[in-house]
Amino acid sequence: MTRPASELLEKFDLFADRDAGALVAIAAAALTRRVEAGDAFFVQGEPTACFYVLSKGRARLTQVTPDGQQVVVRFITPGEGFGIVASLAGGDYPLTAEALEPAEAYGWDGEAFKGLMAAHPELASRSMALLASRMREFQDRNRELATERVERRIARALLRLAGQSGVRESGGVRIDLPLSRQDLAELSGTTVFTVSRLLSGWEAAGIVGTGRKRIVIRRPHDLVAIAEDLPPATH
Amino acid sequence: MTRPASELLEKFDLFADRDAGALVAIAAAALTRRVEAGDAFFVQGEPTACFYVLSKGRARLTQVTPDGQQVVVRFITPGEGFGIVASLAGGDYPLTAEALEPAEAYGWDGEAFKGLMAAHPELASRSMALLASRMREFQDRNRELATERVERRIARALLRLAGQSGVRESGGVRIDLPLSRQDLAELSGTTVFTVSRLLSGWEAAGIVGTGRKRIVIRRPHDLVAIAEDLPPATH
DNA sequence: CGTATTTTTGAAGCGATTCAATGGACGTGG
DNA sequence: CCACGTCCATTGAATCGCTTCAAAAATACG
């Protein structure tokens, strides 16, 4: 277990604006953890240990229902935290954090993190703002799941992913994640089949380009039109 | 704007275990607000002002989509807080808090609340634990909306409401809220019609008793069986 | 007692799922 | 480098759960 250099922490939203002393203290309490592609930082149901901030790689948060159905909660890219809810509420991890590629994260023991927040109130307030913004995401997704049709939900999911992990590329924005149709289905509450059908349609219309675990948004505007249920723009 | 007596605050989870001095300071920063049945503490889209804890009455948190569809986010009973997310994340209120009966709440200005949390770290940690547990609720509801059928979702919604506002009564547990079929539909992501049909069926089976804005759970066990998709118990 | 709101019920239709089977991409080992 | 096995993606056809719309019944309220 090595410790991250305090300078590395500055890059992360959660620790931004902290003074050097605070960063050193935060870094001193951290541990570094490396995980292979396919392995998990933590698994749903095991007792809560750490809160993490991803430094390298990508991860996927999933939840499985008692009867084995899986839901993708969100994807994590470097700089984002995961396991916050668990480390604050205690109990067991409510979800699984799996590395999609070789990944590395800094972790803090629940108690250590609480101690740090007590010592650095600004850290506490940032954590709460982070939690609050995640709450909004969830509220929005809830509303979407409750009121919108699959097509719009998938369009929205793609746009969100593009915002989070999109990279500009010749002819569009590529979603820089190993994103299968299955993932997309579990993210938007539908089935692989429906996702496949819709993406095929969009590809034929030139709105997206697809490949195995690969999606490029060629006409973001048209995708927004679908997400917002606007009349499709004429070309 | 009167101020609540500090003794009154003790009853609330959020302020439990605070010492007398802290309670006095918290009470001093509070304002009391009374609202008529049907009126709102705040409306979705208006700039964030206060975080509230309900002291009397019932309230309902709703969100409307851009195209006018409404979703019920949750019901609030005395002792529960609302507007937390907004007061921490800032910006506009993401939802509307409407009183279902004459209601009263203690409120704290966003800045004041942050100040109190800085001064009383235990309050901050409780707030975070509260946020975290709300997060879990949302995650769960998300998963349900994504994977379960309407019947199970409604059964779950009823059980949750019974846990929150249930009162024992001859022949079952009554949900002590003015709960319309419409509310239940907007809470579980379906239509009034489907809710009405299912409740009629359950009533015929003796699982629930219904009335206008009134629901009594007569056989909680059977409702759990539906929620968990177990084989129905034989009688 | 009349009006407004809430609830129920029926019939028709569709969006999305389910299941089965095929097709294509990738990586690995010979 | 090709051949194989595995995983991922596609497509079609059948089905069903739920919604939609229309209309009537029940309940509460002034």
JSON list of C-alpha atoms in Angstrom, two decimals, chain B residues 4-24 26-27 53-55 78-80 106 108 123 126:
[
{"chain": "B", "resi": 4, "resn": "PRO", "atom": "CA", "xyz": [-38.81, 27.31, 17.37]},
{"chain": "B", "resi": 5, "resn": "ALA", "atom": "CA", "xyz": [-37.92, 26.45, 20.94]},
{"chain": "B", "resi": 6, "resn": "SER", "atom": "CA", "xyz": [-34.68, 24.56, 21.03]},
{"chain": "B", "resi": 7, "resn": "GLU", "atom": "CA", "xyz": [-36.36, 21.75, 22.97]},
{"chain": "B", "resi": 8, "resn": "LEU", "atom": "CA", "xyz": [-38.58, 21.04, 19.99]},
{"chain": "B", "resi": 9, "resn": "LEU", "atom": "CA", "xyz": [-35.64, 20.28, 17.79]},
{"chain": "B", "resi": 10, "resn": "GLU", "atom": "CA", "xyz": [-34.48, 17.38, 19.93]},
{"chain": "B", "resi": 11, "resn": "LYS", "atom": "CA", "xyz": [-37.21, 15.21, 18.53]},
{"chain": "B", "resi": 12, "resn": "PHE", "atom": "CA", "xyz": [-35.75, 15.33, 15.05]},
{"chain": "B", "resi": 13, "resn": "ASP", "atom": "CA", "xyz": [-33.26, 12.74, 13.91]},
{"chain": "B", "resi": 14, "resn": "LEU", "atom": "CA", "xyz": [-31.10, 15.34, 12.34]},
{"chain": "B", "resi": 15, "resn": "PHE", "atom": "CA", "xyz": [-30.53, 17.13, 15.62]},
{"chain": "B", "resi": 16, "resn": "ALA", "atom": "CA", "xyz": [-30.56, 14.22, 17.99]},
{"chain": "B", "resi": 17, "resn": "ASP", "atom": "CA", "xyz": [-27.62, 13.99, 20.39]},
{"chain": "B", "resi": 18, "resn": "ARG", "atom": "CA", "xyz": [-26.79, 17.64, 19.95]},
{"chain": "B", "resi": 19, "resn": "ASP", "atom": "CA", "xyz": [-25.88, 19.36, 23.21]},
{"chain": "B", "resi": 20, "resn": "ALA", "atom": "CA", "xyz": [-28.09, 22.11, 24.58]},
{"chain": "B", "resi": 21, "resn": "GLY", "atom": "CA", "xyz": [-25.81, 24.87, 23.37]},
{"chain": "B", "resi": 22, "resn": "ALA", "atom": "CA", "xyz": [-25.82, 23.60, 19.83]},
{"chain": "B", "resi": 23, "resn": "LEU", "atom": "CA", "xyz": [-29.59, 23.27, 19.84]},
{"chain": "B", "resi": 24, "resn": "VAL", "atom": "CA", "xyz": [-30.02, 26.82, 21.01]},
{"chain": "B", "resi": 26, "resn": "ILE", "atom": "CA", "xyz": [-29.59, 25.98, 15.66]},
{"chain": "B", "resi": 27, "resn": "ALA", "atom": "CA", "xyz": [-32.96, 27.16, 16.91]},
{"chain": "B", "resi": 53, "resn": "VAL", "atom": "CA", "xyz": [-37.68, 20.21, 8.64]},
{"chain": "B", "resi": 54, "resn": "LEU", "atom": "CA", "xyz": [-41.39, 19.52, 8.82]},
{"chain": "B", "resi": 55, "resn": "SER", "atom": "CA", "xyz": [-42.89, 19.91, 12.26]},
{"chain": "B", "resi": 78, "resn": "PRO", "atom": "CA", "xyz": [-43.13, 15.45, 10.68]},
{"chain": "B", "resi": 79, "resn": "GLY", "atom": "CA", "xyz": [-39.48, 15.18, 11.61]},
{"chain": "B", "resi": 80, "resn": "GLU", "atom": "CA", "xyz": [-38.26, 14.70, 8.06]},
{"chain": "B", "resi": 106, "resn": "TYR", "atom": "CA", "xyz": [-38.65, 25.07, 10.56]},
{"chain": "B", "resi": 108, "resn": "TRP", "atom": "CA", "xyz": [-32.76, 27.46, 7.60]},
{"chain": "B", "resi": 123, "resn": "LEU", "atom": "CA", "xyz": [-24.60, 18.03, 12.41]},
{"chain": "B", "resi": 126, "resn": "ARG", "atom": "CA", "xyz": [-25.67, 13.50, 10.33]}
]
